[in-house]
Amino acid sequence: MTWRRPTDRRLGAMTRDTDVDVVIVGAGYVGIYAVHRLRDQLGLSVLAFDSAGDVGGTWYWNQYPGARCDIESVHYSYSFSEELQREWRWSERYAAQPEILAYLNHVADRFDVRRSMRFRTRITSIVWDDDAVHWRVGTDDGAVTTARFVMSGAGNVSLPKKPEFPGMEDFRGEVYATHRWPHEGADLRGKRVGVIGTGASGIQLIPVIAGEVEHLTVFQRTPNYASPLRNRPLTDDEYDEVVANYRDIRTAARQNFMGITADPARPSAKGASEEERREVYDHYYQRGGFHLLISSYQDLLFDPESNETLAQYVRDRIAERVEDPAVAELLSPTDHPYGTKRVPMETNYYETFNRDNVTLVDVRSAPIERVTETGIRVGGTDHELDVIVSAMGFDAFTGALLDMGVVGRGGLSLREKWADGPRTYLGIAAQGFPNFFMITGPQSAVALYNNPSAIEDHVEFASDAIKHTLDHGLDTIEATSDAESGWVRTVEEMAQTSLFPRARSWYMGANIPGKPISPMLYLGGAPAYRQICADVVEGGYHGFDLSSTSALVG
Ligand code: NAP
């Protein structure tokens, strides 16, 4: 029997027991591009699932006030279509969530991807059938979809951290979470609101709601080195220039560690004079965003003394911006180097603590004891609240993948395989899980690499691998055990040469109680990672086993 490519079908009409070439997980940046690439460019049949009601992924769910991207909009977008790039006009330097969601809806309409997507449908199992040489994908509507390949865009920060406080069910007020903000909005006017969590989500939300609530209580466990975003409208001239030079801008961005255009950083912070450092840090603090980290000095993430110069610089700015020295001190991190947790980008965050209606509660020295009927108890003190907002983060990188019930060859689940931390090849494949691609999976160059660009790279790598497999009459493509072990070693060694292990962050899996501590990302930067992937392809998918089964190839 020879492999025959099923013809594309009207997927919207099908409800049960479908067979497609590729099942795609998610309808965010990954799902939208994957449908277009696999279906429209490679002629494969595809079906994408998302538990959300429409496209958008993270930008569908995280509709909390203040949500916006921390990468410049002109980079935080697809580059695969020149026409798309030209026709979408970003209004701000850093787009807010409604604009990003509108953009993703526009892309979905433009490429007509929704007809290959099933919404409000959660994947409950993805099980490899060795005899049939395909995946069986179960969904919560009871349907089973079989697929030769699976491409997962389940999201790296999509599965929320579980609530940890007793008494949540006793609380008589309203409870919201940044990651599931009601789409109709939440009326916080005149209410006593408590926010738990001061990561990127909390730091975006807090200044925006402080002006409308009666009182805001911020429960902070660990302060962050929040740095100014410096958002502003994009002028017509600026945008025209971007559009005229988009191709060059994208090329330059892909050569940068983070996948954005940035100034070349100087070699060493500790090697520079104090005056020079001050000038450089002032310049990039003023410029905003990640430029303070990536355009200033090259050794900030590797040399503790160099890092401390920037950490102290940011603490000094906090001390200038916060009127009460005791509050400023509480807001100043000392437990981790700058940038070893993803730096939250802020607008008026520190000034918010100068308001009379805002209180900062330190839940490091005395943790939250419990939620009561009327608020939150910390160190024996009851903080009376009408509303509790959770901004406590995610079971990042591995959480959503493990939550889907993935079972590979020989009945081995991904959860069992990763019991001591993720093991992948290039962060995109895992031995024992043939024809399964994790887009921007754990141990890939993700989180520090502009997400839409990282996603495009991976979708292209995975779809080219699928095409290669099919074009050669083969059935499976699977990472080898050796390649996987080598990659895990590379990722770990790289992490050890950096300062990242010094922070208890989601980059290391350290934000979830009981989760194995292990580096979740490849730290060599986007250009090195892209080169490695290109070499793998050039070498005929070096590190992958490509095989056919006698049952399928005759
Ligand atoms: P996060 O960075 O993990 O922050 C979670 C916060 O909740 C931390 O302050 C954490 O304190 C606190 N927390 C967790 N458990 C707690 C407990 N039991 N008691 C008290 N406090 C507790 O999560 P996030 O803010 O949602 O951001 C996650 C990532 O999503 C970001 O790093 C970013 O990549 C992405 N994101 C991006 C943007 C953007 O700008 N585009 C916006 C939002 C999110 P500890 O630090 O002590 O654990």
XYZ file of C-alpha atoms and ligand atoms in Angstrom:
602
model
C 0.000 0.000 0.000
C 1.365 3.450 -0.768
C 0.796 6.561 1.227
C -2.027 8.603 -0.232
C -2.590 12.156 0.709
C -6.206 12.693 1.738
C -7.924 15.517 -0.074
C -8.837 18.657 1.798
C -12.366 18.689 3.118
C -15.028 21.008 4.429
C -14.009 20.569 8.003
C -16.656 22.787 9.546
C -19.318 20.248 8.651
C -17.582 17.311 10.312
C -18.138 16.468 13.899
C -16.830 12.984 14.553
C -14.098 10.550 13.671
C -12.279 12.660 11.164
C -8.976 11.804 9.534
C -6.603 14.570 8.514
C -2.945 14.871 7.688
C -2.174 17.225 10.554
C -3.941 18.107 13.767
C -2.951 21.539 15.002
C -3.276 22.448 18.653
C -4.424 26.013 19.257
C -5.669 28.964 17.231
C -3.252 31.656 18.345
C -0.211 32.886 16.445
C 0.835 29.251 15.874
C -2.516 27.831 14.788
C -3.321 30.616 12.340
C -0.004 30.358 10.539
C 0.133 26.559 10.706
C -3.273 26.213 9.025
C -2.250 28.586 6.268
C 1.153 27.034 5.743
C 0.099 23.374 5.818
C -3.245 23.694 4.086
C -2.772 26.504 1.586
C 0.914 26.191 0.795
C 1.510 22.437 1.166
C -1.957 21.168 0.213
C -2.433 19.050 3.330
C -5.669 18.467 5.188
C -5.602 20.049 8.626
C -7.815 20.561 11.622
C -7.018 22.907 14.485
C -8.633 22.782 17.919
C -8.914 25.504 20.513
C -10.901 25.701 23.711
C -11.429 29.414 23.070
C -14.431 30.771 21.190
C -12.326 32.201 18.373
C -8.774 32.843 17.221
C -6.237 34.743 19.337
C -4.718 32.287 21.808
C -3.153 34.228 24.647
C -4.620 37.456 23.271
C -8.112 35.951 23.307
C -7.923 35.085 27.008
C -5.740 37.808 28.560
C -8.125 40.732 28.134
C -7.260 42.383 31.445
C -6.946 46.179 31.568
C -3.459 47.228 30.523
C -2.563 44.054 28.603
C -0.206 44.846 25.746
C 2.871 43.386 24.110
C 6.367 44.167 25.360
C 7.972 43.761 21.927
C 7.514 46.543 19.351
C 4.360 45.947 17.298
C 6.226 46.106 13.996
C 8.140 43.035 15.192
C 5.315 41.406 17.147
C 3.601 40.379 13.915
C 3.893 37.891 11.075
C 6.483 38.383 8.372
C 5.403 35.547 6.071
C 3.259 37.742 3.829
C 4.556 41.014 2.420
C 1.010 42.132 1.597
C -0.117 41.465 5.142
C 2.809 43.463 6.477
C 1.976 46.377 4.236
C -1.744 46.484 4.861
C -1.802 46.333 8.680
C -1.161 49.700 10.316
C -0.145 49.428 13.990
C -1.307 52.477 15.924
C 1.162 52.301 18.813
C 4.772 51.422 19.374
C 3.621 48.558 21.611
C 0.156 47.350 20.672
C -2.512 46.832 23.301
C -4.380 43.529 23.545
C -7.504 44.682 21.595
C -5.354 45.746 18.659
C -3.362 42.496 18.637
C -6.586 40.497 18.773
C -8.023 42.612 15.930
C -4.837 41.903 13.952
C -5.116 38.152 14.504
C -8.774 38.270 13.454
C -7.746 40.143 10.340
C -5.122 37.503 9.514
C -7.640 34.726 10.168
C -10.155 36.373 7.791
C -7.564 37.158 5.162
C -6.329 33.562 4.945
C -9.727 32.022 5.678
C -8.305 29.780 8.378
C -11.418 29.441 10.539
C -12.968 26.810 8.263
C -10.133 24.512 9.372
C -10.564 25.256 13.060
C -12.864 23.901 15.701
C -13.451 26.276 18.602
C -14.754 25.644 22.118
C -13.212 22.200 21.778
C -10.567 21.016 24.208
C -8.114 18.265 23.374
C -8.236 15.594 26.060
C -5.865 12.975 24.627
C -3.265 12.592 21.892
C -2.268 8.937 21.628
C 0.136 7.367 19.148
C -1.131 4.228 17.436
C 1.939 2.279 16.350
C -0.013 -0.177 14.207
C -1.968 2.420 12.289
C 1.021 4.801 12.309
C -1.042 7.806 13.286
C -2.104 9.883 16.260
C -5.579 9.537 17.770
C -6.684 12.908 19.069
C -9.603 12.872 21.485
C -11.609 16.014 22.208
C -14.088 16.934 24.913
C -17.003 16.713 22.459
C -16.386 12.959 22.329
C -14.902 13.010 18.826
C -11.709 11.288 17.764
C -9.576 12.732 14.993
C -6.809 10.665 13.495
C -3.811 12.416 12.044
C -0.459 11.397 10.667
C 1.116 14.436 12.313
C 0.440 16.730 15.252
C 1.713 20.293 15.515
C 1.227 21.821 18.933
C 0.785 25.513 19.560
C -0.661 24.886 23.007
C 1.118 27.955 24.353
C 3.981 28.459 26.752
C 2.136 30.694 29.149
C -1.381 29.356 28.778
C -2.000 26.903 31.610
C -2.456 29.017 34.755
C -0.794 28.208 38.030
C -3.263 26.571 40.411
C -4.546 28.764 43.270
C -2.620 27.995 46.457
C -4.641 29.595 49.233
C -7.143 27.971 51.512
C -10.545 29.601 51.839
C -10.938 30.808 48.236
C -14.421 29.306 48.148
C -15.399 31.274 51.273
C -14.818 34.673 49.694
C -18.122 36.503 49.165
C -16.791 39.123 46.735
C -15.838 38.881 43.074
C -12.788 36.923 41.889
C -10.987 37.552 38.598
C -7.812 36.252 37.022
C -5.737 38.142 34.464
C -5.476 35.043 32.266
C -9.289 34.653 32.025
C -10.460 38.239 32.211
C -14.186 38.529 31.341
C -14.566 39.711 27.753
C -17.394 42.012 28.766
C -15.012 43.635 31.288
C -15.170 43.848 35.066
C -16.535 46.909 36.813
C -14.004 47.743 39.520
C -15.146 51.325 40.070
C -15.435 52.317 43.700
C -14.434 48.860 44.940
C -11.712 47.635 47.284
C -9.553 45.499 45.029
C -6.683 43.178 45.948
C -4.171 42.039 43.319
C -1.990 38.996 44.033
C 1.124 38.849 41.862
C 3.612 41.390 40.580
C 4.895 39.739 37.402
C 4.344 41.181 33.927
C 0.549 40.775 34.155
C 0.148 42.397 37.578
C 2.561 45.196 36.689
C 0.534 46.041 33.575
C -2.815 45.861 35.376
C -2.038 47.706 38.625
C -1.406 51.262 37.301
C -4.398 51.072 34.956
C -6.968 50.138 37.600
C -5.514 52.187 40.474
C -7.324 55.332 39.299
C -10.782 53.793 39.210
C -10.909 51.608 42.315
C -11.676 52.911 45.788
C -8.649 51.170 47.236
C -6.016 48.896 45.728
C -4.034 46.448 47.827
C -1.084 44.858 46.050
C 0.127 41.565 47.535
C 3.779 41.254 46.517
C 5.955 38.243 47.213
C 8.992 39.057 45.053
C 9.728 42.488 43.600
C 10.736 42.695 39.940
C 13.100 44.963 38.023
C 10.206 46.512 36.116
C 11.575 48.787 33.417
C 9.857 51.512 31.390
C 8.038 50.474 28.238
C 7.789 54.030 26.798
C 4.792 53.277 24.679
C 3.498 56.003 22.359
C 1.569 56.353 19.114
C 3.413 55.447 15.919
C 3.465 58.414 13.570
C 2.627 58.079 9.891
C 6.209 58.920 8.973
C 7.574 56.228 11.272
C 5.186 53.663 9.938
C 5.805 54.574 6.299
C 9.490 54.112 6.898
C 8.937 50.700 8.459
C 6.740 49.576 5.567
C 9.241 50.833 2.999
C 12.054 48.916 4.706
C 10.196 45.989 6.192
C 12.254 43.355 4.447
C 15.553 44.789 5.738
C 14.087 45.296 9.196
C 13.021 41.660 9.393
C 16.395 40.469 8.162
C 18.221 42.583 10.739
C 15.835 41.495 13.490
C 16.451 37.834 12.771
C 20.162 38.402 13.289
C 19.544 39.768 16.776
C 19.663 37.652 19.959
C 16.037 38.535 20.707
C 14.721 38.808 17.173
C 14.166 42.558 17.191
C 16.181 45.444 15.803
C 18.520 46.778 18.469
C 21.766 48.688 18.766
C 24.917 46.587 18.989
C 25.724 46.168 22.676
C 29.095 47.118 24.145
C 31.218 44.207 25.430
C 31.233 44.511 29.196
C 29.406 46.574 31.783
C 31.990 46.039 34.511
C 34.750 47.006 32.061
C 33.170 50.407 31.440
C 33.660 53.500 33.570
C 30.888 54.525 35.944
C 30.201 57.628 33.849
C 29.900 55.645 30.641
C 27.605 53.097 32.270
C 25.372 55.821 33.634
C 25.123 57.437 30.217
C 24.377 54.130 28.505
C 21.799 53.017 31.070
C 20.118 56.457 31.071
C 19.877 56.331 27.306
C 18.256 52.911 27.153
C 16.068 53.436 30.240
C 14.736 56.408 28.330
C 14.393 54.477 25.077
C 12.320 51.803 26.807
C 11.520 48.116 26.447
C 14.163 45.409 26.296
C 16.785 47.811 24.913
C 18.103 48.444 28.419
C 19.072 44.789 28.576
C 20.015 43.930 25.002
C 21.435 47.158 23.577
C 23.613 48.163 26.525
C 26.196 45.482 27.446
C 26.737 41.945 26.207
C 27.752 40.347 29.491
C 24.759 41.294 31.628
C 23.246 37.827 31.632
C 26.567 36.083 32.207
C 28.674 38.142 34.620
C 27.286 38.795 38.113
C 29.315 41.966 38.684
C 28.256 43.446 35.381
C 24.679 42.502 36.081
C 24.778 44.157 39.487
C 25.627 47.507 37.861
C 22.322 47.422 35.986
C 20.390 45.948 38.916
C 21.589 48.805 41.135
C 20.814 51.359 38.420
C 17.195 50.167 38.321
C 16.957 50.126 42.137
C 18.163 53.741 42.128
C 15.447 54.701 39.657
C 12.838 52.992 41.862
C 14.117 54.984 44.845
C 13.726 58.196 42.833
C 10.240 57.393 41.627
C 8.677 56.092 44.858
C 8.187 58.743 47.541
C 8.135 56.525 50.637
C 11.637 55.019 51.086
C 10.240 51.981 52.919
C 7.887 51.232 50.005
C 10.703 51.847 47.507
C 12.864 49.345 49.348
C 10.105 46.771 49.330
C 9.722 47.266 45.564
C 13.464 46.817 44.954
C 14.636 43.320 44.070
C 17.808 41.957 45.602
C 17.209 38.211 45.312
C 17.966 37.716 41.605
C 20.057 39.321 38.863
C 18.422 41.694 36.380
C 16.859 39.881 33.413
C 17.025 36.384 34.901
C 13.276 36.650 35.320
C 11.525 38.093 32.291
C 11.647 41.834 32.880
C 8.137 43.235 33.215
C 7.726 46.398 31.163
C 5.876 49.142 32.976
C 4.068 52.419 32.514
C 3.691 54.490 35.720
C 4.007 51.353 37.837
C 6.239 52.806 40.530
C 4.360 56.131 40.691
C 1.189 54.140 41.407
C 2.562 53.431 44.894
C 2.610 57.189 45.617
C -1.192 57.262 45.461
C -3.169 57.521 48.705
C -5.495 54.693 47.658
C -2.743 52.108 47.025
C -1.158 49.858 49.648
C 1.718 47.441 49.140
C 1.613 44.322 51.305
C 4.733 42.201 51.608
C 3.718 38.552 51.456
C 7.335 37.375 51.505
C 7.962 38.105 55.191
C 4.484 36.841 56.069
C 2.804 34.712 53.364
C -0.897 34.861 52.584
C -2.515 32.709 55.275
C -5.942 32.326 53.809
C -8.750 33.937 51.945
C -11.626 34.809 54.242
C -15.270 35.686 53.550
C -14.314 39.343 53.324
C -10.754 39.492 52.102
C -7.223 38.150 52.499
C -5.423 37.403 55.772
C -1.680 38.022 55.910
C 0.352 37.669 59.100
C -2.793 37.854 61.231
C -4.030 41.053 59.547
C -7.251 40.974 57.530
C -7.285 43.049 54.355
C -10.929 43.759 53.549
C -11.726 43.423 49.858
C -14.658 43.458 47.439
C -12.639 41.977 44.593
C -9.631 39.639 44.381
C -7.574 39.569 41.191
C -5.122 36.746 40.661
C -2.081 37.495 38.492
C -0.060 34.527 39.711
C 1.421 33.257 36.491
C 1.520 30.016 34.565
C 2.762 26.453 34.572
C 4.962 27.615 31.733
C 6.356 25.688 28.753
C 5.464 22.170 29.829
C 2.095 22.714 31.571
C -0.174 22.919 28.531
C 1.654 20.111 26.697
C 1.372 17.756 29.653
C -2.259 18.702 30.188
C -3.319 17.245 26.808
C -2.728 13.583 27.673
C 0.018 12.962 25.125
C 1.036 9.300 24.967
C 3.770 8.189 22.584
C 5.272 4.907 21.453
C 4.872 1.916 23.771
C 2.296 3.721 25.903
C 4.834 6.114 27.395
C 3.178 9.379 28.344
C 4.927 12.694 27.910
C 4.291 13.273 31.623
C 6.282 10.130 32.482
C 9.026 10.962 30.028
C 9.381 14.457 31.477
C 9.050 13.471 35.134
C 12.478 15.016 35.835
C 12.072 17.923 33.433
C 11.615 18.310 29.690
C 13.764 16.307 27.266
C 13.563 17.457 23.684
C 15.551 17.729 20.504
C 15.789 21.409 19.482
C 12.760 22.072 21.688
C 10.578 20.874 18.855
C 10.575 17.056 18.984
C 10.954 14.270 21.528
C 12.181 10.713 21.149
C 9.272 8.256 21.442
C 6.824 10.825 20.028
C 7.057 10.441 16.245
C 5.490 13.006 13.935
C 4.820 15.286 16.910
C 6.094 18.848 16.702
C 6.078 21.306 19.582
C 6.078 24.823 18.209
C 8.338 26.938 20.421
C 8.445 24.029 22.836
C 10.534 23.812 25.996
C 14.295 24.020 25.354
C 13.865 25.958 22.115
C 15.052 29.529 21.632
C 11.852 30.894 23.004
C 10.800 33.467 25.596
C 13.893 35.544 24.863
C 13.137 35.401 21.117
C 10.334 37.547 19.726
C 7.458 35.085 19.771
C 5.868 35.595 16.342
C 9.286 35.199 14.664
C 10.114 32.129 16.760
C 6.718 30.697 15.826
C 7.228 31.327 12.117
C 10.646 29.647 12.264
C 9.234 26.592 14.001
C 6.091 26.251 11.903
C 8.296 26.404 8.824
C 10.788 23.891 10.237
C 7.995 21.481 11.208
C 6.005 21.834 8.003
C 9.147 21.379 5.899
C 9.939 18.255 7.923
C 6.441 16.936 7.276
C 6.777 17.667 3.571
C 10.181 15.996 3.471
C 8.759 12.903 5.177
C 5.818 12.642 2.792
C 7.762 13.518 -0.339
C 10.198 10.698 0.400
C 7.423 8.167 0.891
C 8.274 7.835 4.564
C 5.910 7.475 7.464
C 7.595 8.796 10.549
C 10.102 11.386 11.621
C 11.293 11.084 15.200
C 14.126 12.530 17.269
C 16.820 10.008 18.114
C 17.723 9.319 21.702
C 21.311 10.501 21.123
C 20.261 13.754 19.505
C 17.842 14.422 22.324
C 20.429 13.717 25.043
C 22.914 15.952 23.258
C 20.419 18.788 23.032
C 19.414 18.501 26.695
C 23.121 18.685 27.606
C 23.625 21.740 25.403
C 20.669 23.535 26.954
C 21.813 22.699 30.491
C 25.444 23.664 29.901
C 24.397 26.931 28.365
C 22.151 27.697 31.329
C 25.006 26.953 33.738
C 27.259 29.499 32.037
C 24.547 32.127 32.490
C 22.986 33.767 35.526
C 19.530 32.310 34.850
C 19.743 29.501 37.438
C 20.094 32.196 40.134
C 16.432 33.183 39.874
C 13.378 31.228 40.945
C 11.571 31.889 37.708
C 9.306 30.183 35.223
C 12.327 30.115 32.882
C 13.634 27.370 35.211
C 10.290 25.818 36.157
C 10.807 27.203 39.663
C 7.504 29.063 40.016
C 5.424 25.896 40.383
C 5.700 23.984 43.654
C 7.016 20.469 42.983
C 7.964 21.097 39.347
C 11.474 19.857 38.514
C 13.970 22.715 38.244
C 15.387 22.604 34.769
C 16.208 25.196 32.097
C 13.171 25.677 29.897
C 14.878 27.609 27.136
C 17.895 27.503 24.884
C 19.955 30.554 25.810
C 22.230 30.788 22.786
C 20.005 33.375 21.137
C 17.901 33.346 18.023
C 20.628 33.547 15.337
C 22.618 30.604 16.765
C 19.454 28.578 17.188
C 18.293 29.336 13.651
C 21.690 28.235 12.332
C 21.522 24.954 14.261
C 18.075 24.231 12.820
C 19.256 25.122 9.304
C 22.233 22.770 9.706
C 19.905 19.979 10.829
C 17.851 20.371 7.654
C 20.965 20.724 5.517
C 22.265 17.478 7.011
C 19.122 15.601 5.893
C 17.343 16.044 9.231
C 20.345 15.098 11.251
C 19.283 13.787 14.671
C 15.954 12.528 13.392
C 15.064 8.965 12.435
C 13.078 8.952 9.227
C 11.459 5.621 8.541
C 8.780 3.772 6.703
C 6.777 0.801 7.821
C 6.269 -2.187 5.515
C 2.540 -1.901 6.104
C 2.474 1.455 4.443
C 5.136 1.426 1.814
C 4.906 -1.259 -0.806
P 4.665 35.652 36.600
O 5.687 36.470 35.953
O 4.963 34.240 36.901
O 4.229 36.405 37.920
C 3.408 35.793 38.857
C 3.369 36.625 40.108
O 2.522 35.979 41.046
C 4.739 36.749 40.760
O 4.858 38.035 41.301
C 4.685 35.685 41.843
O 5.553 35.895 42.925
C 3.241 35.825 42.276
N 2.799 34.632 42.992
C 2.700 33.388 42.505
N 2.307 32.554 43.491
C 2.167 33.304 44.609
C 1.799 33.028 45.946
N 1.485 31.803 46.335
N 1.772 34.052 46.825
C 2.076 35.289 46.435
N 2.434 35.629 45.193
C 2.481 34.635 44.293
O 3.300 35.627 35.731
P 2.721 36.753 34.762
O 2.802 38.085 35.361
O 1.389 36.291 34.309
O 3.707 36.716 33.545
C 4.111 35.477 32.984
C 4.707 35.724 31.633
O 3.675 35.955 30.684
C 5.592 36.941 31.524
O 6.857 36.780 32.053
C 5.563 37.201 30.048
O 6.425 36.384 29.336
C 4.131 36.857 29.718
N 3.391 38.114 29.780
C 3.747 39.066 28.888
C 3.141 40.274 28.933
C 3.571 41.303 27.965
O 4.106 42.294 28.344
N 3.392 41.096 26.695
C 2.166 40.542 29.867
C 1.808 39.553 30.762
C 2.435 38.338 30.725
P 6.996 35.193 42.945
O 7.811 35.943 41.936
O 7.446 35.304 44.333
O 6.785 33.756 42.523
